[in-house]
CSV table of C-alpha atoms in Angstrom, one decimal:
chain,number,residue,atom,x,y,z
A,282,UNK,CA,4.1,5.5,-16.5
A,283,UNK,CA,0.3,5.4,-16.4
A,284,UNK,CA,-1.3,7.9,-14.5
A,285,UNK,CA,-4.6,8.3,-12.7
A,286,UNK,CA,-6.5,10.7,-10.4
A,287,UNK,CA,-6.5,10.0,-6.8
A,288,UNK,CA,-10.8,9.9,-6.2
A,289,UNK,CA,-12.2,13.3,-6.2
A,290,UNK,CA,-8.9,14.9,-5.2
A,291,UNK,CA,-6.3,17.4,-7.5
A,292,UNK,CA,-3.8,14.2,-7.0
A,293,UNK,CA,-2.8,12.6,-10.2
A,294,UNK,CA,-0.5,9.7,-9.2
A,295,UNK,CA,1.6,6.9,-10.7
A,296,UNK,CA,-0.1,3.6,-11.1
A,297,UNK,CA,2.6,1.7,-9.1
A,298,UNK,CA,3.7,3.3,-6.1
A,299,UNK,CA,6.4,2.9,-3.6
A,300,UNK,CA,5.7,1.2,-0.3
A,301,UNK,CA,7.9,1.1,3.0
A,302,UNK,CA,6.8,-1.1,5.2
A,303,UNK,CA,9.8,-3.2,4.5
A,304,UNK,CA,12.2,0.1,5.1
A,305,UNK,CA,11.2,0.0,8.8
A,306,UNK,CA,13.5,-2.8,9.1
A,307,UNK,CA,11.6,-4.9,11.2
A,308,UNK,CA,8.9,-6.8,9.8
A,309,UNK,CA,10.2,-8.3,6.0
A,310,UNK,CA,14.1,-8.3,7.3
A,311,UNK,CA,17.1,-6.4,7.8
A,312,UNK,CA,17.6,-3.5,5.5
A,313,UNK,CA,20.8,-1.3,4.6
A,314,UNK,CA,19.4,2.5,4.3
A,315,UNK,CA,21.2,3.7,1.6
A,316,UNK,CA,20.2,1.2,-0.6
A,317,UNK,CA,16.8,1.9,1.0
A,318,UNK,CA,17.2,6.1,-0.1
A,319,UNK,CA,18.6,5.1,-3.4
A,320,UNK,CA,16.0,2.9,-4.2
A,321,UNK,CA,13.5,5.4,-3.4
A,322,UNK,CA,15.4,8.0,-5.8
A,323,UNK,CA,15.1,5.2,-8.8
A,324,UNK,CA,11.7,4.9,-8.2
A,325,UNK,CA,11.3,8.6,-8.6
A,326,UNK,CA,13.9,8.7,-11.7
A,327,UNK,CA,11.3,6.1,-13.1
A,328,UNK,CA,8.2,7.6,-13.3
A,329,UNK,CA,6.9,6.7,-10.0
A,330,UNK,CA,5.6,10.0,-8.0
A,331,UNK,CA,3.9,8.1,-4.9
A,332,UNK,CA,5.6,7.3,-1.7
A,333,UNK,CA,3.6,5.6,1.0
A,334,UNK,CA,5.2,5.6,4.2
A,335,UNK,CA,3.5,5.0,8.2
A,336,UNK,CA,4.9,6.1,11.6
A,337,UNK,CA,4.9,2.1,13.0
A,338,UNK,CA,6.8,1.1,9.9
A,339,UNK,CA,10.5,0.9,12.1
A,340,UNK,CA,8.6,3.2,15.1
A,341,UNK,CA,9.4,6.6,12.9
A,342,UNK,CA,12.5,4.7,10.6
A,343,UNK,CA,11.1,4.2,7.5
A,344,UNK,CA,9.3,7.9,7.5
A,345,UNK,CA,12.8,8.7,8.2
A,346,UNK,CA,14.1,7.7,5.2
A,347,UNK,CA,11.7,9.0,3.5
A,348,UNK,CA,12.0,12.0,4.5
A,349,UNK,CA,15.8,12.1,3.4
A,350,UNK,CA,14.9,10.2,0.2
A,351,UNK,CA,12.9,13.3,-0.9
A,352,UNK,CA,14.9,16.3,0.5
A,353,UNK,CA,15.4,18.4,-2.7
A,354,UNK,CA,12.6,16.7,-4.7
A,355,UNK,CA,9.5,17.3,-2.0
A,356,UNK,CA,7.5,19.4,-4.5
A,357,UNK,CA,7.4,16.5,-7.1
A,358,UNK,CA,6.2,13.5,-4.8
A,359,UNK,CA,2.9,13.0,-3.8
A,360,UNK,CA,3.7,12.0,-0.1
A,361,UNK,CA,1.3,9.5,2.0
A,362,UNK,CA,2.0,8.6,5.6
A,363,UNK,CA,-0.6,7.1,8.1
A,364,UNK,CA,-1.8,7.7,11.9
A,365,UNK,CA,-3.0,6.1,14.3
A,366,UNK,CA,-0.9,2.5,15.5
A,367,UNK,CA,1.1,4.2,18.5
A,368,UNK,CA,5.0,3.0,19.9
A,369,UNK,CA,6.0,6.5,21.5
A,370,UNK,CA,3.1,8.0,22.9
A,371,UNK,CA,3.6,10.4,25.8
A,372,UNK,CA,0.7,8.6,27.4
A,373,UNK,CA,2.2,5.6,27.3
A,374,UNK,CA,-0.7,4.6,24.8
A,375,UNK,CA,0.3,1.6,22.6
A,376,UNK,CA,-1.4,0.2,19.2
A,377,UNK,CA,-4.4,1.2,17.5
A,378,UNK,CA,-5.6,4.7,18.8
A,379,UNK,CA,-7.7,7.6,16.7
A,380,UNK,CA,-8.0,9.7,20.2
A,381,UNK,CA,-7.7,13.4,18.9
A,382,UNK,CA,-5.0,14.1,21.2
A,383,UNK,CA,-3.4,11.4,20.0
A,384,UNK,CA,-3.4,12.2,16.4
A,385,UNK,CA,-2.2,15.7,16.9
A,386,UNK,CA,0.7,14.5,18.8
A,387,UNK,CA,1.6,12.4,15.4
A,388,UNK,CA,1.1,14.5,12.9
A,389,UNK,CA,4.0,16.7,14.5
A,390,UNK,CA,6.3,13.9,14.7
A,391,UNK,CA,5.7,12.1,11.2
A,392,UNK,CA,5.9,15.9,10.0
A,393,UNK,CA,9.5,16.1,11.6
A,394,UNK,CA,10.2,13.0,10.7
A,395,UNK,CA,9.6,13.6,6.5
A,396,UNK,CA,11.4,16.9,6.8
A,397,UNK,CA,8.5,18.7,5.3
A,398,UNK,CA,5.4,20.9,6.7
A,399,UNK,CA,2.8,19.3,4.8
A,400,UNK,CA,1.5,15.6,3.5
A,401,UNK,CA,-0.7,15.2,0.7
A,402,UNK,CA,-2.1,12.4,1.8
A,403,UNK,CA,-3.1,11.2,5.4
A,404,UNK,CA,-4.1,8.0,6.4
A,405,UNK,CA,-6.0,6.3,9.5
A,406,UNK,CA,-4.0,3.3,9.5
A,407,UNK,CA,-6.3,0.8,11.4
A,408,UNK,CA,-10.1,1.5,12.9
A,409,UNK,CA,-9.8,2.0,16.6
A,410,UNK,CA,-13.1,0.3,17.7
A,411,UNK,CA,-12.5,2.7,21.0
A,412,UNK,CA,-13.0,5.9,19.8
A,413,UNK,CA,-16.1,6.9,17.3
A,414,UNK,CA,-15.1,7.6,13.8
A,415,UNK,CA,-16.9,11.0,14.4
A,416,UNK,CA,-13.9,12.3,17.2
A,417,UNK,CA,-11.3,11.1,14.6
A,418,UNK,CA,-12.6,12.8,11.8
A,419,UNK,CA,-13.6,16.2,13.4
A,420,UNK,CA,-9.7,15.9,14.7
A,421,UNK,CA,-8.3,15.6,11.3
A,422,UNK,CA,-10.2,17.7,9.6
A,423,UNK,CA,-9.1,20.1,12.2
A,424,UNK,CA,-5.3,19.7,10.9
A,425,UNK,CA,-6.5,19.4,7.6
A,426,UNK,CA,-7.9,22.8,7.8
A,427,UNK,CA,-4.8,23.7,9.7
A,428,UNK,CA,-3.0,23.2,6.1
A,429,UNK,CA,-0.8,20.4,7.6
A,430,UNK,CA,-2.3,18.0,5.1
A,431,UNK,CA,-3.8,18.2,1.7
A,432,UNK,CA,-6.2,15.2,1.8
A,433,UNK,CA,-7.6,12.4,4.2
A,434,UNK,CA,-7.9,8.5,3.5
A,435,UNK,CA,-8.2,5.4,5.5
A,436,UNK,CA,-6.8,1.8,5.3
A,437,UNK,CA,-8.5,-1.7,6.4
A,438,UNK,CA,-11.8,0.1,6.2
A,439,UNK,CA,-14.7,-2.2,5.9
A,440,UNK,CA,-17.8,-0.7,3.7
A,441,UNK,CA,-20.2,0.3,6.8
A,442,UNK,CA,-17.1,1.9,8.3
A,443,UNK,CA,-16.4,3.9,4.9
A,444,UNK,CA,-20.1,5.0,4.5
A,445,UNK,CA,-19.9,6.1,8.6
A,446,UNK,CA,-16.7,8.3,7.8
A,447,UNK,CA,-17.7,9.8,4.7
A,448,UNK,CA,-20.6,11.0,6.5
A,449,UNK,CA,-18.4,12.8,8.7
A,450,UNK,CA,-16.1,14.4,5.8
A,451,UNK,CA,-14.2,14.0,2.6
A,452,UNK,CA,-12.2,11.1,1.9
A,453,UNK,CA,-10.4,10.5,-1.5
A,454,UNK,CA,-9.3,7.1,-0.8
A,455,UNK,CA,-9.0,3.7,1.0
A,456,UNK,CA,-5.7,1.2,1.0
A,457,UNK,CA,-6.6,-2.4,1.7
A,458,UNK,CA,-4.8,-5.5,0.7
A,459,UNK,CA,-5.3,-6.5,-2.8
A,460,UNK,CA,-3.4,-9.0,-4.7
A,461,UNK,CA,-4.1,-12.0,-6.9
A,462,UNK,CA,-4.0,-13.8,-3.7
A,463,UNK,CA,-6.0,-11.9,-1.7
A,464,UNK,CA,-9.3,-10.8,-3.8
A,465,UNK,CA,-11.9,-10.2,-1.0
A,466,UNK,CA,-12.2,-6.4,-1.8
A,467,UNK,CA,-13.7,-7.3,-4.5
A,468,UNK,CA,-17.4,-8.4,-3.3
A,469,UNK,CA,-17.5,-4.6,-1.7
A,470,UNK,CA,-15.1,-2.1,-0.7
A,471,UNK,CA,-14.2,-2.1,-4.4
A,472,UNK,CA,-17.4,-1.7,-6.0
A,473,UNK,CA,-18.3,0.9,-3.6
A,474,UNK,CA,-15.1,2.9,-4.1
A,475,UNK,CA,-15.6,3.1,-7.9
A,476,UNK,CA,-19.9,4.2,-7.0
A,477,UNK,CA,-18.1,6.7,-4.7
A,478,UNK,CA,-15.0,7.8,-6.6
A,479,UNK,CA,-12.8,6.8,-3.6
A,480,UNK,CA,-9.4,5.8,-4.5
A,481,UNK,CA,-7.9,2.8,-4.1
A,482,UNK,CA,-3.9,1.9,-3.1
A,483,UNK,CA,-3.5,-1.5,-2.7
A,484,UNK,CA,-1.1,-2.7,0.1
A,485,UNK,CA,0.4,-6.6,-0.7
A,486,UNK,CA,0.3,-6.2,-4.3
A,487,UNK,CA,3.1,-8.9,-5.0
A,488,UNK,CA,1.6,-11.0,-2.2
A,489,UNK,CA,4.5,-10.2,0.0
A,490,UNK,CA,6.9,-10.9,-2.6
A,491,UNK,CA,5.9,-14.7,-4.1
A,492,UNK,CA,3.7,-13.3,-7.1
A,493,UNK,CA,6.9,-12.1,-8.5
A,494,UNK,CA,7.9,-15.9,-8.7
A,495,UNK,CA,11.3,-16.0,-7.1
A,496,UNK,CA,10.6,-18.2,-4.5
A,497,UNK,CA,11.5,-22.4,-5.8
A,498,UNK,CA,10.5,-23.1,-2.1
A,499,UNK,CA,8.6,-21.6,0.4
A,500,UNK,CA,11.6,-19.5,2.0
A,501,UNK,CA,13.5,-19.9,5.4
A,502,UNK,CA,12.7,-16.3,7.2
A,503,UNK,CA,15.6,-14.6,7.9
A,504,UNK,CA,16.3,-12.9,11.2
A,505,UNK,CA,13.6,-10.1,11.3
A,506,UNK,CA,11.4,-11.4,8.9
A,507,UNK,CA,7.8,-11.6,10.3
A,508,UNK,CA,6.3,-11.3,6.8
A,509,UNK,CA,4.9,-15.4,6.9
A,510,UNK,CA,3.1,-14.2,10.2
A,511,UNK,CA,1.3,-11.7,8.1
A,512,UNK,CA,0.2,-13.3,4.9
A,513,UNK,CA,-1.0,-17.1,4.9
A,514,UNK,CA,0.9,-17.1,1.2
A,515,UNK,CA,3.9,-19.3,2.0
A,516,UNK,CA,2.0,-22.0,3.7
A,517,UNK,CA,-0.5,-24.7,2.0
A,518,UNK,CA,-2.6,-24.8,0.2
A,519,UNK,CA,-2.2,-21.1,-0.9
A,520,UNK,CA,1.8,-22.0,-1.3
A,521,UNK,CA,1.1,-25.0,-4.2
A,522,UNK,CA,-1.6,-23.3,-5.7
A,523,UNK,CA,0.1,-19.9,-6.0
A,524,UNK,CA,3.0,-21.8,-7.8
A,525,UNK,CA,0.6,-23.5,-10.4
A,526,UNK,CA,-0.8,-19.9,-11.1
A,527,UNK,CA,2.9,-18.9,-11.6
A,528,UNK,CA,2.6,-21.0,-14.3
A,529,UNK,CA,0.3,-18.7,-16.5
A,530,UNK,CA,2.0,-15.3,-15.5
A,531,UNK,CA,5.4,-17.0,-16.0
A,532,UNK,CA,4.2,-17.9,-19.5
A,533,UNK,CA,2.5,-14.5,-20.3
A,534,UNK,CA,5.3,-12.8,-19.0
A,535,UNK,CA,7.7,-14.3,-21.5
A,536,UNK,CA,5.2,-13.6,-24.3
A,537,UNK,CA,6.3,-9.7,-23.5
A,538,UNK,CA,9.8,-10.3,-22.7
A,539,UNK,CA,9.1,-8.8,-19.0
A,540,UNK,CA,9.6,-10.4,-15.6
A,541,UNK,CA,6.9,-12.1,-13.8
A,542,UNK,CA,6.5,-9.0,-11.1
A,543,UNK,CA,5.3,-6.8,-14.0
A,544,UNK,CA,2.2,-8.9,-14.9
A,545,UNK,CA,1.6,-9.3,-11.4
A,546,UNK,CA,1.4,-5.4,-10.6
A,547,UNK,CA,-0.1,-5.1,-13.8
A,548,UNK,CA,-3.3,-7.3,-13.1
A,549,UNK,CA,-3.9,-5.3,-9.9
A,550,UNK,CA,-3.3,-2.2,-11.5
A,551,UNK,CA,-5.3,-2.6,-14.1
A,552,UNK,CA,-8.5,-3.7,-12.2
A,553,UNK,CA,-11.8,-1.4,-12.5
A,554,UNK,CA,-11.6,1.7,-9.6
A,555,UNK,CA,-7.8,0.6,-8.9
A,556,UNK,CA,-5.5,4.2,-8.8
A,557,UNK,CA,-2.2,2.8,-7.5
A,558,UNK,CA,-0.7,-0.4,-6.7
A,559,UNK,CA,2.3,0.0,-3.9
A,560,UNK,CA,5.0,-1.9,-4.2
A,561,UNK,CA,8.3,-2.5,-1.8
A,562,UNK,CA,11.4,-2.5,-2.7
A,563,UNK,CA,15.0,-2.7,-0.6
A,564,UNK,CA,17.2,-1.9,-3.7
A,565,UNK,CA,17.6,0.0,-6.9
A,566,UNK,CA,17.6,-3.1,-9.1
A,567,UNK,CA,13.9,-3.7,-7.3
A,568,UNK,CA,12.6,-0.1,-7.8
A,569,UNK,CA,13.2,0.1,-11.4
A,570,UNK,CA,11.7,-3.2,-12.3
A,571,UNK,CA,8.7,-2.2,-10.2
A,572,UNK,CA,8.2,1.0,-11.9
A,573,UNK,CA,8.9,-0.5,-15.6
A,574,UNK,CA,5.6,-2.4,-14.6
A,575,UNK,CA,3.6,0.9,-15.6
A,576,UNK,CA,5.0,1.5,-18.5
A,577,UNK,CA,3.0,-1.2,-20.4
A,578,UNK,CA,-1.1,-3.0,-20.0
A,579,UNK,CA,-1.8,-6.4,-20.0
A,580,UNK,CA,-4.1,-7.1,-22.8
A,581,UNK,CA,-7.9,-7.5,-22.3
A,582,UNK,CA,-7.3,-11.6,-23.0
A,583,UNK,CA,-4.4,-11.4,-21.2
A,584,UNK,CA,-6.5,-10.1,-18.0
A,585,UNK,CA,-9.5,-12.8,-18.6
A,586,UNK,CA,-6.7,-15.7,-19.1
A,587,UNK,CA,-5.3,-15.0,-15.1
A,588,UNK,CA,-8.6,-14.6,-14.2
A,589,UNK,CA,-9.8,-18.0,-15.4
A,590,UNK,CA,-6.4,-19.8,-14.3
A,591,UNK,CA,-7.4,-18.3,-10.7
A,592,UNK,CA,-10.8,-19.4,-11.0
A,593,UNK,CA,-9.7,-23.0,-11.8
A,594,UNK,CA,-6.6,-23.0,-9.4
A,595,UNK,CA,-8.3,-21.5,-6.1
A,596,UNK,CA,-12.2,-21.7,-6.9
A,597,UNK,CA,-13.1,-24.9,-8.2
């Protein structure tokens, strides 16, 4: 498994990570949690040392399952969670909100919920354009200091929003959506991550599941299944033109003997300023192919071949 450091932090994590937005069982379809705990536990056996995890993800389920997923093992995983979308606030307070009182009433619960009395890594999940960036930050630093969590990040950060919070305090890194279908990170959040040695995760790394090539058709959700409400993927045009650039993974796949999801992780993983791309997974079988994908590199040519077959596919 490659391994980088996370920004300007002590964290040296696995290039592909483990996401778990699809263990809260109500967004990319029913889940059995189990197989969701095993899965997690291959993903550790394989190399991967990066859980990412969010209270909203199942309203506290998937943290849940973390949390049981890494009872015995805590000391070895670099553990990420988020704050600030809210489904049980004493307030009655619902969606995105950074109020400080707010964010020390969910530290406590995702805390509880993981079993554990620290997180390495903590999150704001979504700006709250209803509370200044300043409030937020002096609140987690607060718990930061507090020893309740290692290091701060954000997610869905725009670059005038990073440059406001890193005026307030440290941040080691950022999670947006990144994917060969999704590039738009790459005109500025990425290039001022790498300037600022901010981390990156990436979030929608196998385009909610077609880059690993699948899907013959676009699919028939499944009871649950909100995923196609999320990512414009499975819809045209980006549904026909994501199947002809199947073609070129497919083929550059084969050249290595290694499933179609690999060179799709790989490519993001590989990018310039990248430290970890998350992927999901519901099963062991998932979770070990997944992590596999970090134990080899695409080649230079390999990389400028997808890049052109994008450029021709969704560019010209």
């Amino acid at each position: 498994m490659r391994m980088n450091r996370l920004g300007n932090s002590d964290l040296v994590v696995s290039a592909v990570g483990a996401g778990t937005w699809a263990m809260g069982g109500d967004f990319f379809g029913a889940i059995d949690d189990k197989k969701c705990i095993d899965s997690l536990c291959a993903s550790l056996d394989h190399g991967v040392n990066l859980i990412d995890t969010a209270p909203i993800y199942g309203k506290g389920h998937s943290e849940t399952l973390v949390g049981q997923a890494i009872k015995g093992r805590r000391d070895k995983v670099v553990l990420c969670t988020k704050v600030g979308l809210l489904f049980d606030d004493p307030k009655g307070r619902q969606g995105k909100c950074l109020q400080p009182d707010s964010i020390e009433y969910e530290i406590e619960q995702s805390l509880r919920r993981l079993g554990t009395d620290y997180i390495d890594l903590y999150q704001i999940h979504w700006p709250d354009v209803n509370t200044p960036i300043e409030e937020t930050m002096e609140a987690l630093l607060r718990i930061q200091k507090a020893g309740k969590v290692r290091y701060l990040g954000v997610s869905n950060f725009d670059v005038p929003l990073l440059e406001r919070t890193l005026r307030c305090g440290a941040i080691v890194s950022t999670q947006p959506q990144y994917s060969l279908l999704d590039r738009e990170i790459e005109a500025d959040v990425l290039p001022f991550c790498r300037e600022h040695n901010i981390g990156v995760l990436s979030y929608g790394s196998l385009g909610a599941g077609i880059l690993t090539g699948k899907f013959k058709e676009p699919p028939k959700p499944e009871a649950g299944d909100k995923r196609a409400n999320f990512y414009p993927f499975f819809s045209e045009p980006f549904w026909s033109k994501t199947q002809e650039l199947l073609k070129t993974l497919r083929a550059i796949a084969e050249e290595h003997g290694k499933p179609v999801t690999h060179v799709s992780i790989n490519w993001v993983s590989q990018q310039k300023g990248m430290t970890c791309a998350l992927t999901g997974s519901k099963n062991v079988d998932q979770a070990i192919m997944n992590a596999a994908a970090g134990d080899w590199d695409l080649s230079a040519e390999e990389l400028a071949r997808i890049d052109a077959a994008y450029d021709r596919i969704f560019r010209e």
